[in-house]
mmCIF file of C-alpha atoms in Angstrom:
data_model
loop_
_atom_site.group_PDB
_atom_site.id
_atom_site.type_symbol
_atom_site.label_atom_id
_atom_site.label_comp_id
_atom_site.label_asym_id
_atom_site.label_seq_id
_atom_site.Cartn_x
_atom_site.Cartn_y
_atom_site.Cartn_z
ATOM 1 C CA MET A 285 -121.343 151.989 39.446
ATOM 2 C CA ASP A 286 -122.998 152.390 36.024
ATOM 3 C CA PHE A 287 -126.634 151.412 36.110
ATOM 4 C CA TYR A 288 -128.075 150.473 32.658
ATOM 5 C CA PHE A 289 -131.781 150.329 33.922
ATOM 6 C CA ARG A 290 -133.311 152.749 36.418
ATOM 7 C CA THR A 291 -136.356 154.474 37.403
ATOM 8 C CA GLU A 292 -136.651 157.834 39.307
ATOM 9 C CA GLY A 293 -139.731 158.925 41.316
ATOM 10 C CA LEU A 294 -141.902 156.480 39.538
ATOM 11 C CA SER A 295 -145.615 156.441 40.180
ATOM 12 C CA VAL A 296 -147.847 153.836 38.542
ATOM 13 C CA GLY A 297 -151.467 153.080 38.425
ATOM 14 C CA TYR A 298 -154.887 153.285 36.501
ATOM 15 C CA ASP A 299 -156.914 156.129 35.263
ATOM 16 C CA ARG A 300 -154.447 158.630 36.970
ATOM 17 C CA LYS A 301 -154.987 157.061 40.276
ATOM 18 C CA VAL A 302 -151.718 156.118 41.896
ATOM 19 C CA LEU A 303 -151.389 152.529 43.086
ATOM 20 C CA ILE A 304 -147.694 152.450 43.950
ATOM 21 C CA HIS A 305 -145.433 155.492 44.302
ATOM 22 C CA ASP A 306 -141.679 156.312 44.789
ATOM 23 C CA ILE A 307 -140.340 153.535 42.767
ATOM 24 C CA ASP A 308 -136.569 154.073 42.631
ATOM 25 C CA ILE A 309 -134.721 151.287 41.158
ATOM 26 C CA ALA A 310 -131.246 150.815 39.305
ATOM 27 C CA VAL A 311 -129.974 147.716 37.653
ATOM 28 C CA GLU A 312 -126.566 147.229 35.788
ATOM 29 C CA LYS A 313 -126.466 145.887 32.367
ATOM 30 C CA GLY A 314 -126.692 142.095 32.135
ATOM 31 C CA LYS A 315 -128.197 141.660 35.582
ATOM 32 C CA ILE A 316 -131.558 140.049 36.610
ATOM 33 C CA LEU A 317 -134.266 141.907 38.603
ATOM 34 C CA THR A 318 -137.382 140.041 39.746
ATOM 35 C CA LEU A 319 -140.468 141.441 41.348
ATOM 36 C CA ILE A 320 -142.125 139.454 43.964
ATOM 37 C CA GLY A 321 -145.066 140.032 46.284
ATOM 38 C CA PRO A 322 -148.881 138.807 46.700
ATOM 39 C CA ASN A 323 -151.373 138.833 44.087
ATOM 40 C CA GLY A 324 -152.893 142.129 43.309
ATOM 41 C CA ALA A 325 -149.783 144.137 44.865
ATOM 42 C CA GLY A 326 -149.044 145.860 41.500
ATOM 43 C CA LYS A 327 -146.131 143.746 39.962
ATOM 44 C CA SER A 328 -147.962 143.674 36.564
ATOM 45 C CA THR A 329 -148.701 147.158 36.748
ATOM 46 C CA ILE A 330 -145.163 148.170 37.464
ATOM 47 C CA LEU A 331 -144.059 146.020 34.472
ATOM 48 C CA LYS A 332 -146.601 147.346 32.096
ATOM 49 C CA SER A 333 -145.721 150.946 32.987
ATOM 50 C CA ILE A 334 -142.147 150.476 32.381
ATOM 51 C CA THR A 335 -142.967 149.075 29.072
ATOM 52 C CA ARG A 336 -145.246 151.850 28.164
ATOM 53 C CA GLN A 337 -148.190 149.520 27.999
ATOM 54 C CA LEU A 338 -149.592 151.838 30.665
ATOM 55 C CA GLU A 339 -149.209 155.602 30.888
ATOM 56 C CA LEU A 340 -146.744 156.669 33.751
ATOM 57 C CA ILE A 341 -148.548 158.875 36.368
ATOM 58 C CA ALA A 342 -145.083 160.307 37.482
ATOM 59 C CA GLY A 343 -141.445 159.759 37.284
ATOM 60 C CA THR A 344 -139.006 158.654 34.487
ATOM 61 C CA VAL A 345 -137.777 155.373 33.160
ATOM 62 C CA TYR A 346 -134.220 155.135 31.701
ATOM 63 C CA ILE A 347 -132.253 152.860 29.533
ATOM 64 C CA ASP A 348 -128.623 153.575 29.068
ATOM 65 C CA SER A 349 -129.210 157.167 30.488
ATOM 66 C CA HIS A 350 -132.059 157.809 27.798
ATOM 67 C CA ASP A 351 -135.576 158.461 28.803
ATOM 68 C CA LEU A 352 -137.937 155.863 27.404
ATOM 69 C CA ALA A 353 -140.547 158.491 26.840
ATOM 70 C CA SER A 354 -138.307 159.975 24.178
ATOM 71 C CA ARG A 355 -138.065 156.842 22.332
ATOM 72 C CA SER A 356 -140.193 155.941 19.238
ATOM 73 C CA PRO A 357 -142.006 152.707 19.112
ATOM 74 C CA LYS A 358 -139.588 151.255 16.724
ATOM 75 C CA GLU A 359 -136.705 152.404 18.585
ATOM 76 C CA LEU A 360 -138.056 150.959 21.889
ATOM 77 C CA ALA A 361 -138.900 147.613 20.078
ATOM 78 C CA ARG A 362 -135.039 147.466 19.209
ATOM 79 C CA GLN A 363 -134.075 148.049 22.838
ATOM 80 C CA MET A 364 -136.747 146.196 24.745
ATOM 81 C CA ALA A 365 -138.811 142.986 24.329
ATOM 82 C CA VAL A 366 -141.858 142.205 26.314
ATOM 83 C CA VAL A 367 -143.481 138.981 27.291
ATOM 84 C CA LEU A 368 -146.753 139.769 29.307
ATOM 85 C CA THR A 369 -149.318 137.408 30.668
ATOM 86 C CA ASP A 370 -152.002 138.889 28.285
ATOM 87 C CA ARG A 371 -152.757 136.327 25.509
ATOM 88 C CA ILE A 372 -152.262 137.090 21.955
ATOM 89 C CA ARG A 373 -154.571 135.513 19.620
ATOM 90 C CA PRO A 374 -152.977 135.421 16.194
ATOM 91 C CA GLU A 375 -155.485 133.936 13.512
ATOM 92 C CA LEU A 376 -154.028 131.174 11.170
ATOM 93 C CA MET A 377 -150.343 131.670 12.137
ATOM 94 C CA THR A 378 -147.880 129.201 12.589
ATOM 95 C CA CYS A 379 -145.519 129.295 15.742
ATOM 96 C CA ALA A 380 -142.663 130.093 13.296
ATOM 97 C CA GLU A 381 -144.735 133.168 12.008
ATOM 98 C CA VAL A 382 -145.386 134.352 15.614
ATOM 99 C CA VAL A 383 -141.658 134.180 16.496
ATOM 100 C CA ALA A 384 -140.836 135.988 13.277
ATOM 101 C CA MET A 385 -142.904 138.936 14.640
ATOM 102 C CA GLY A 386 -139.939 139.731 16.791
ATOM 103 C CA ARG A 387 -137.867 140.472 13.581
ATOM 104 C CA TYR A 388 -140.252 143.563 12.386
ATOM 105 C CA PRO A 389 -138.312 146.359 14.217
ATOM 106 C CA TYR A 390 -135.573 145.336 11.860
ATOM 107 C CA THR A 391 -137.509 144.846 8.552
ATOM 108 C CA ASN A 392 -138.258 147.436 5.800
ATOM 109 C CA LEU A 393 -141.685 148.940 5.134
ATOM 110 C CA PHE A 394 -142.982 145.714 3.738
ATOM 111 C CA GLY A 395 -141.982 143.389 6.506
ATOM 112 C CA LYS A 396 -140.086 141.088 4.137
ATOM 113 C CA LEU A 397 -137.704 138.793 6.191
ATOM 114 C CA THR A 398 -134.231 138.459 5.093
ATOM 115 C CA PRO A 399 -132.284 135.077 5.202
ATOM 116 C CA ASP A 400 -130.602 136.454 8.336
ATOM 117 C CA ASP A 401 -134.030 137.089 9.882
ATOM 118 C CA VAL A 402 -135.105 133.501 8.993
ATOM 119 C CA ALA A 403 -131.953 132.104 10.725
ATOM 120 C CA ALA A 404 -132.693 134.216 13.776
ATOM 121 C CA VAL A 405 -136.177 132.729 14.079
ATOM 122 C CA GLN A 406 -134.688 129.330 13.823
ATOM 123 C CA GLU A 407 -132.194 129.961 16.220
ATOM 124 C CA ALA A 408 -134.909 131.486 18.845
ATOM 125 C CA LEU A 409 -137.003 128.345 18.318
ATOM 126 C CA GLU A 410 -134.137 126.132 18.954
ATOM 127 C CA ARG A 411 -133.070 127.967 22.203
ATOM 128 C CA VAL A 412 -136.448 127.453 23.841
ATOM 129 C CA HIS A 413 -136.500 123.770 22.421
ATOM 130 C CA ALA A 414 -139.510 124.310 20.175
ATOM 131 C CA LEU A 415 -138.238 123.644 16.756
ATOM 132 C CA ASP A 416 -140.859 120.881 16.498
ATOM 133 C CA LEU A 417 -143.523 123.466 16.760
ATOM 134 C CA ALA A 418 -142.455 125.712 14.115
ATOM 135 C CA GLY A 419 -145.078 124.556 11.601
ATOM 136 C CA GLN A 420 -147.897 124.078 14.225
ATOM 137 C CA ASP A 421 -150.755 126.531 14.316
ATOM 138 C CA PHE A 422 -150.185 128.662 17.221
ATOM 139 C CA SER A 423 -153.858 128.629 18.389
ATOM 140 C CA THR A 424 -153.679 124.818 19.019
ATOM 141 C CA LEU A 425 -150.828 125.154 21.602
ATOM 142 C CA SER A 426 -151.036 124.382 25.290
ATOM 143 C CA ASP A 427 -150.263 127.156 27.824
ATOM 144 C CA GLY A 428 -146.859 126.159 28.539
ATOM 145 C CA GLN A 429 -145.975 125.797 24.651
ATOM 146 C CA ARG A 430 -147.517 129.346 24.072
ATOM 147 C CA GLN A 431 -145.169 130.544 26.791
ATOM 148 C CA ARG A 432 -142.229 129.131 25.164
ATOM 149 C CA ILE A 433 -142.917 130.447 21.660
ATOM 150 C CA MET A 434 -143.535 133.978 23.279
ATOM 151 C CA LEU A 435 -140.293 133.620 24.823
ATOM 152 C CA ALA A 436 -138.589 132.726 21.374
ATOM 153 C CA ARG A 437 -140.290 135.892 19.676
ATOM 154 C CA ALA A 438 -138.568 138.101 22.368
ATOM 155 C CA ILE A 439 -135.281 136.315 21.938
ATOM 156 C CA CYS A 440 -135.791 136.758 18.041
ATOM 157 C CA GLN A 441 -136.108 140.560 18.738
ATOM 158 C CA GLU A 442 -132.423 140.901 19.867
ATOM 159 C CA PRO A 443 -133.171 143.281 22.815
ATOM 160 C CA GLU A 444 -131.020 144.807 25.326
ATOM 161 C CA VAL A 445 -133.866 144.585 27.983
ATOM 162 C CA ILE A 446 -136.456 141.778 28.220
ATOM 163 C CA VAL A 447 -139.522 142.274 30.388
ATOM 164 C CA LEU A 448 -141.451 139.118 31.209
ATOM 165 C CA ASP A 449 -144.717 139.029 33.527
ATOM 166 C CA GLU A 450 -144.629 135.499 35.341
ATOM 167 C CA PRO A 451 -142.883 133.667 32.520
ATOM 168 C CA THR A 452 -142.820 130.267 34.475
ATOM 169 C CA ALA A 453 -146.767 130.273 34.589
ATOM 170 C CA TYR A 454 -148.271 127.146 32.968
ATOM 171 C CA LEU A 455 -144.771 125.580 32.825
ATOM 172 C CA ASP A 456 -143.877 122.161 34.231
ATOM 173 C CA ILE A 457 -140.832 121.794 36.432
ATOM 174 C CA ARG A 458 -138.433 120.836 33.451
ATOM 175 C CA HIS A 459 -139.465 123.915 31.341
ATOM 176 C CA LYS A 460 -139.496 126.257 34.240
ATOM 177 C CA ILE A 461 -135.618 125.215 34.705
ATOM 178 C CA GLU A 462 -134.943 125.388 30.999
ATOM 179 C CA LEU A 463 -136.731 128.875 30.793
ATOM 180 C CA LEU A 464 -134.589 130.331 33.579
ATOM 181 C CA ASP A 465 -131.441 128.714 32.364
ATOM 182 C CA ILE A 466 -132.114 130.607 29.004
ATOM 183 C CA LEU A 467 -132.651 133.921 30.836
ATOM 184 C CA ARG A 468 -129.542 133.507 32.803
ATOM 185 C CA GLU A 469 -127.495 132.714 29.641
ATOM 186 C CA MET A 470 -129.006 135.648 28.007
ATOM 187 C CA ALA A 471 -128.061 137.873 30.994
ATOM 188 C CA GLN A 472 -124.367 136.688 31.708
ATOM 189 C CA LYS A 473 -123.433 135.818 28.058
ATOM 190 C CA ARG A 474 -125.135 138.386 25.991
ATOM 191 C CA GLY A 475 -125.344 141.207 28.437
ATOM 192 C CA ILE A 476 -129.382 141.499 28.370
ATOM 193 C CA THR A 477 -131.015 143.091 31.442
ATOM 194 C CA VAL A 478 -133.718 140.888 32.548
ATOM 195 C CA ILE A 479 -136.809 142.184 34.492
ATOM 196 C CA MET A 480 -139.544 139.897 35.454
ATOM 197 C CA SER A 481 -142.111 138.870 38.093
ATOM 198 C CA LEU A 482 -142.155 135.506 39.633
ATOM 199 C CA HIS A 483 -144.538 133.698 42.028
ATOM 200 C CA GLU A 484 -141.841 131.020 42.831
ATOM 201 C CA ILE A 485 -139.911 132.703 45.523
ATOM 202 C CA ASP A 486 -137.245 129.865 45.672
ATOM 203 C CA LEU A 487 -136.429 130.340 42.015
ATOM 204 C CA ALA A 488 -136.599 134.018 42.380
ATOM 205 C CA THR A 489 -133.758 134.024 45.009
ATOM 206 C CA LYS A 490 -131.636 131.640 43.099
ATOM 207 C CA ILE A 491 -131.565 133.340 39.713
ATOM 208 C CA SER A 492 -131.887 137.076 40.580
ATOM 209 C CA ASP A 493 -129.296 139.589 41.124
ATOM 210 C CA TYR A 494 -131.955 142.016 42.557
ATOM 211 C CA LEU A 495 -135.412 141.526 44.142
ATOM 212 C CA LEU A 496 -138.087 144.185 44.300
ATOM 213 C CA CYS A 497 -140.605 143.261 46.924
ATOM 214 C CA VAL A 498 -143.879 144.844 46.077
ATOM 215 C CA LYS A 499 -146.440 145.509 48.771
ATOM 216 C CA GLY A 500 -149.064 148.042 49.672
ATOM 217 C CA ASP A 501 -148.715 151.543 48.014
ATOM 218 C CA THR A 502 -144.782 151.665 47.946
ATOM 219 C CA ILE A 503 -141.897 149.404 47.495
ATOM 220 C CA ASP A 504 -141.397 147.110 50.541
ATOM 221 C CA SER A 505 -137.691 146.585 49.814
ATOM 222 C CA PHE A 506 -135.263 146.477 46.907
ATOM 223 C CA GLY A 507 -131.750 144.814 46.726
ATOM 224 C CA PRO A 508 -129.711 141.636 46.330
ATOM 225 C CA PRO A 509 -131.635 138.799 47.741
ATOM 226 C CA ASP A 510 -128.981 138.037 50.609
ATOM 227 C CA ALA A 511 -129.317 141.631 51.705
ATOM 228 C CA ILE A 512 -133.014 142.123 51.927
ATOM 229 C CA LEU A 513 -134.424 138.577 52.676
ATOM 230 C CA HIS A 514 -134.247 137.735 56.277
ATOM 231 C CA SER A 515 -135.941 134.873 58.558
ATOM 232 C CA HIS A 516 -139.470 136.159 58.305
ATOM 233 C CA THR A 517 -139.352 138.507 55.378
ATOM 234 C CA ILE A 518 -141.520 136.261 53.316
ATOM 235 C CA GLU A 519 -144.203 135.789 55.972
ATOM 236 C CA ARG A 520 -144.517 139.438 56.471
ATOM 237 C CA LEU A 521 -144.487 140.149 52.675
ATOM 238 C CA TYR A 522 -147.403 137.765 51.976
ATOM 239 C CA ASP A 523 -149.215 138.060 55.320
ATOM 240 C CA LEU A 524 -148.497 134.450 55.875
ATOM 241 C CA HIS A 525 -150.259 133.387 59.103
ATOM 242 C CA ASN A 526 -151.021 129.771 58.472
ATOM 243 C CA GLY A 527 -148.018 127.784 57.470
ATOM 244 C CA SER A 528 -144.587 129.090 56.888
ATOM 245 C CA TYR A 529 -141.739 129.487 54.375
ATOM 246 C CA ASP A 530 -138.174 128.480 54.909
ATOM 247 C CA LEU A 531 -135.683 130.834 53.159
ATOM 248 C CA MET A 532 -132.636 128.604 53.494
ATOM 249 C CA PHE A 533 -134.265 125.788 51.773
ATOM 250 C CA GLY A 534 -137.028 127.576 49.713
ATOM 251 C CA SER A 535 -139.544 125.242 51.169
ATOM 252 C CA VAL A 536 -143.188 125.774 52.280
ATOM 253 C CA GLU A 537 -144.456 124.223 55.359
ATOM 254 C CA LEU A 538 -148.389 123.934 55.855
ATOM 255 C CA THR A 539 -150.169 124.707 59.223
ATOM 256 C CA LYS A 540 -148.861 122.780 62.156
ATOM 257 C CA PRO A 541 -151.240 120.263 63.724
ATOM 258 C CA ALA A 542 -152.794 121.806 67.013
ATOM 259 C CA GLY A 543 -153.196 120.155 70.238
ATOM 260 C CA THR A 544 -151.307 117.961 72.931
ATOM 261 C CA PRO A 545 -148.731 115.740 71.246
ATOM 262 C CA LYS A 546 -149.671 112.202 70.625
ATOM 263 C CA VAL A 547 -146.488 110.985 69.240
ATOM 264 C CA PHE A 548 -142.985 111.553 70.093
ATOM 265 C CA VAL A 549 -140.506 111.387 67.191
ATOM 266 C CA VAL A 550 -136.998 110.507 67.843
ATOM 267 C CA ALA A 551 -135.039 111.987 64.934
ATOM 268 C CA GLY A 552 -132.166 113.865 63.548
ATOM 269 C CA GLY A 553 -129.877 114.075 60.381
ATOM 270 C CA GLY A 554 -132.726 114.630 58.107
ATOM 271 C CA CYS A 555 -134.435 111.402 58.951
ATOM 272 C CA GLY A 556 -137.292 112.973 60.734
ATOM 273 C CA ILE A 557 -138.738 115.292 57.892
ATOM 274 C CA ALA A 558 -140.860 112.665 56.194
ATOM 275 C CA CYS A 559 -142.226 111.659 59.478
ATOM 276 C CA TYR A 560 -143.194 115.059 60.594
ATOM 277 C CA ARG A 561 -144.887 115.829 57.332
ATOM 278 C CA ALA A 562 -146.813 112.447 57.429
ATOM 279 C CA LEU A 563 -147.924 113.400 60.883
ATOM 280 C CA GLN A 564 -148.958 116.836 59.822
ATOM 281 C CA LYS A 565 -150.992 115.354 56.759
ATOM 282 C CA ARG A 566 -153.046 113.255 59.496
ATOM 283 C CA GLU A 567 -153.359 116.310 61.773
ATOM 284 C CA LEU A 568 -151.556 114.420 64.411
ATOM 285 C CA PRO A 569 -149.782 116.712 66.791
ATOM 286 C CA PHE A 570 -146.317 115.589 67.683
ATOM 287 C CA ALA A 571 -143.240 116.284 69.919
ATOM 288 C CA THR A 572 -139.797 115.621 68.756
ATOM 289 C CA GLY A 573 -136.217 115.770 69.875
ATOM 290 C CA ILE A 574 -133.456 115.666 70.913
ATOM 291 C CA LEU A 575 -132.374 117.973 67.826
ATOM 292 C CA PHE A 576 -129.232 119.946 67.137
ATOM 293 C CA GLU A 577 -130.112 123.403 66.095
ATOM 294 C CA ASN A 578 -128.155 123.204 62.739
ATOM 295 C CA ASP A 579 -130.081 120.034 61.835
ATOM 296 C CA VAL A 580 -132.493 119.895 58.863
ATOM 297 C CA ASP A 581 -134.840 118.051 60.922
ATOM 298 C CA PHE A 582 -134.774 121.023 63.369
ATOM 299 C CA ARG A 583 -135.818 123.685 60.751
ATOM 300 C CA VAL A 584 -138.892 121.684 59.667
ATOM 301 C CA ALA A 585 -139.803 120.458 63.116
ATOM 302 C CA ARG A 586 -139.860 123.932 64.605
ATOM 303 C CA VAL A 587 -142.612 125.184 62.353
ATOM 304 C CA LEU A 588 -144.725 121.964 62.494
ATOM 305 C CA SER A 589 -144.630 121.375 66.250
ATOM 306 C CA ASP A 590 -144.624 123.533 69.469
ATOM 307 C CA ASN A 591 -142.871 120.813 71.156
ATOM 308 C CA VAL A 592 -139.365 120.502 69.878
ATOM 309 C CA VAL A 593 -136.398 119.836 72.325
ATOM 310 C CA SER A 594 -133.162 121.124 70.806
ATOM 311 C CA ALA A 595 -129.573 121.571 71.613
ATOM 312 C CA PRO A 596 -126.990 124.009 70.453
ATOM 313 C CA ALA A 597 -125.188 122.872 67.457
ATOM 314 C CA PHE A 598 -121.577 121.460 68.195
ATOM 315 C CA GLU A 599 -122.432 120.890 72.022
ATOM 316 C CA GLU A 600 -123.256 117.628 73.782
ATOM 317 C CA MET A 601 -126.777 117.050 74.756
ATOM 318 C CA THR A 602 -127.721 117.710 78.388
ATOM 319 C CA SER A 603 -129.513 116.049 81.112
ATOM 320 C CA ALA A 604 -131.930 119.015 81.267
ATOM 321 C CA GLN A 605 -132.666 118.513 77.677
ATOM 322 C CA PHE A 606 -133.169 114.738 78.161
ATOM 323 C CA GLU A 607 -135.462 115.363 81.112
ATOM 324 C CA ARG A 608 -137.673 117.531 78.924
ATOM 325 C CA ALA A 609 -137.831 115.128 76.032
ATOM 326 C CA ALA A 610 -138.638 112.367 78.520
ATOM 327 C CA GLU A 611 -141.448 114.281 79.897
ATOM 328 C CA LEU A 612 -143.028 114.813 76.461
ATOM 329 C CA LEU A 613 -142.341 111.256 75.472
ATOM 330 C CA SER A 614 -144.203 109.998 78.520
ATOM 331 C CA GLY A 615 -147.368 111.830 77.659
ATOM 332 C CA CYS A 616 -147.459 110.386 74.147
ATOM 333 C CA ALA A 617 -149.402 107.288 72.891
ATOM 334 C CA ALA A 618 -146.501 106.026 70.742
ATOM 335 C CA VAL A 619 -142.907 106.795 69.957
ATOM 336 C CA LEU A 620 -141.813 106.966 66.251
ATOM 337 C CA ASP A 621 -138.184 106.108 65.584
ATOM 338 C CA ALA A 622 -137.047 107.938 62.398
ATOM 339 C CA GLY A 623 -134.117 105.680 62.015
ATOM 340 C CA THR A 624 -131.476 108.162 62.855
ATOM 341 C CA PRO A 625 -128.043 106.353 63.223
ATOM 342 C CA PRO A 626 -126.851 106.452 66.779
ATOM 343 C CA GLY A 627 -123.665 108.364 67.697
ATOM 344 C CA THR A 628 -121.510 109.866 70.361
ATOM 345 C CA PHE A 629 -123.266 113.158 70.335
ATOM 346 C CA ASN A 630 -126.881 111.869 70.099
ATOM 347 C CA ARG A 631 -126.516 108.988 72.417
ATOM 348 C CA LYS A 632 -129.417 110.608 74.662
ATOM 349 C CA ASN A 633 -131.946 109.764 71.667
ATOM 350 C CA SER A 634 -131.049 106.143 72.153
ATOM 351 C CA GLU A 635 -131.708 106.441 75.705
ATOM 352 C CA LEU A 636 -135.108 107.918 75.019
ATOM 353 C CA LEU A 637 -135.960 104.838 72.895
ATOM 354 C CA ARG A 638 -135.049 102.662 75.687
ATOM 355 C CA LEU A 639 -137.056 104.626 78.173
ATOM 356 C CA ALA A 640 -140.081 104.270 75.956
ATOM 357 C CA GLU A 641 -139.704 100.519 76.079
ATOM 358 C CA GLU A 642 -139.220 100.507 79.864
ATOM 359 C CA ARG A 643 -142.611 102.615 80.173
ATOM 360 C CA SER A 644 -144.288 100.174 77.725
ATOM 361 C CA ILE A 645 -145.018 102.904 75.114
ATOM 362 C CA PRO A 646 -145.004 101.254 71.667
ATOM 363 C CA VAL A 647 -142.174 102.214 69.517
ATOM 364 C CA LEU A 648 -142.784 102.056 65.893
ATOM 365 C CA ARG A 649 -139.763 102.035 63.651
ATOM 366 C CA ALA A 650 -139.957 104.171 60.336
ATOM 367 C CA GLY A 651 -136.269 104.209 59.319
ATOM 368 C CA ALA A 652 -135.602 105.123 55.650
ATOM 369 C CA GLN A 653 -138.603 103.156 54.527
ATOM 370 C CA PRO A 654 -140.692 104.387 51.521
ATOM 371 C CA ALA A 655 -143.371 107.110 52.178
ATOM 372 C CA GLU A 656 -146.137 104.479 51.786
ATOM 373 C CA THR A 657 -144.699 102.403 54.806
ATOM 374 C CA ILE A 658 -144.519 105.342 56.811
ATOM 375 C CA GLU A 659 -148.429 105.884 56.084
ATOM 376 C CA LYS A 660 -148.801 102.453 57.497
ATOM 377 C CA VAL A 661 -146.978 103.688 60.580
ATOM 378 C CA ILE A 662 -149.133 106.629 60.879
ATOM 379 C CA ALA A 663 -152.173 104.574 60.765
ATOM 380 C CA THR A 664 -151.040 102.520 63.405
ATOM 381 C CA ILE A 665 -150.320 105.617 65.354
ATOM 382 C CA SER A 666 -153.879 106.885 64.655
ATOM 383 C CA GLY A 667 -155.287 103.563 65.989
ATOM 384 C CA LEU A 668 -153.385 103.985 69.205
ATOM 385 C CA THR A 669 -154.392 107.381 69.896
ATOM 386 C CA ASP A 670 -157.960 106.633 69.292
ATOM 387 C CA LYS A 671 -157.788 103.838 71.784
ATOM 388 C CA MET A 672 -156.543 106.461 74.370
ATOM 389 C CA GLU A 673 -159.326 108.852 73.810
ATOM 390 C CA VAL A 674 -161.989 106.174 74.268
#
């Protein structure tokens, strides 16, 4: 396999003090490599080192088999474009003029732009949806607009490698998606190798060909996302003790409510997730079941409750599972019916609802009602549990 960008024995840091050592990575042309890891882990230090913003302490960086240390600044600028988080402060420059700075590696000694250069500036502005900002003073832009203009400047540079430090910072969700779509297009259609850092793990796993997990004084792991990310990788990488991260859905769940369950949620088929999260917001501990282990409700319930009754996927619910659920239900102040449609395989959940009525435990029906209605249901549950404690 031919690797276009690679590092060998790289050590990076400040003032000759090594922060991270033994960084060995290799990426093919037109692939996307994303650095993830906690704040302060050294992601920006790595990016600044491979772009020669910082002096390497040890090791070598190669682009197309050529040592970057042997490249002149102008040669490097033709190969690599850089978008770092450090803010530039151009005085009295329009956005078009800032973007045009990306053409300087190709201009003559006087820096005069040719008609082709001007066209490249226009095309770069158009690709980041910023043509309307061309004549605006750069210093008046919002953070998100600045980010788009700096990306346009990098695109205008026509690089073979583009390095970006947290490019989605300050961007709203629409512009995050648009920016990542642009980077993906640059990689796939133009063969540009993209190296960046991201805080949004879900986006990083969806767009990246390779992930570099940075933690401690060495690399935690490197490789394709599906090869290196496992069930608790993110929790370990970020020392996540409160809350959890679901790798399959890319979702974060906050800390589970502690204590004895006060509410039993009869759920399944995705109907229970809104109820679970509403209960978590009110810090009301709950039990739930019976859930199949391939149900989306199960993936959320298991991290928001210590009392989840589950059944193996594609198997009928058993009497033992029903008895465990009935025991938990009987100790609760109320039962919340999430509105899961009854069927052949989950009929024991219908029996749980009948059991609650037989034992005079209030059954509150949430169904598929809007979130504000669910909040009213939660308020009712809170009142019931308060009465039990008096």
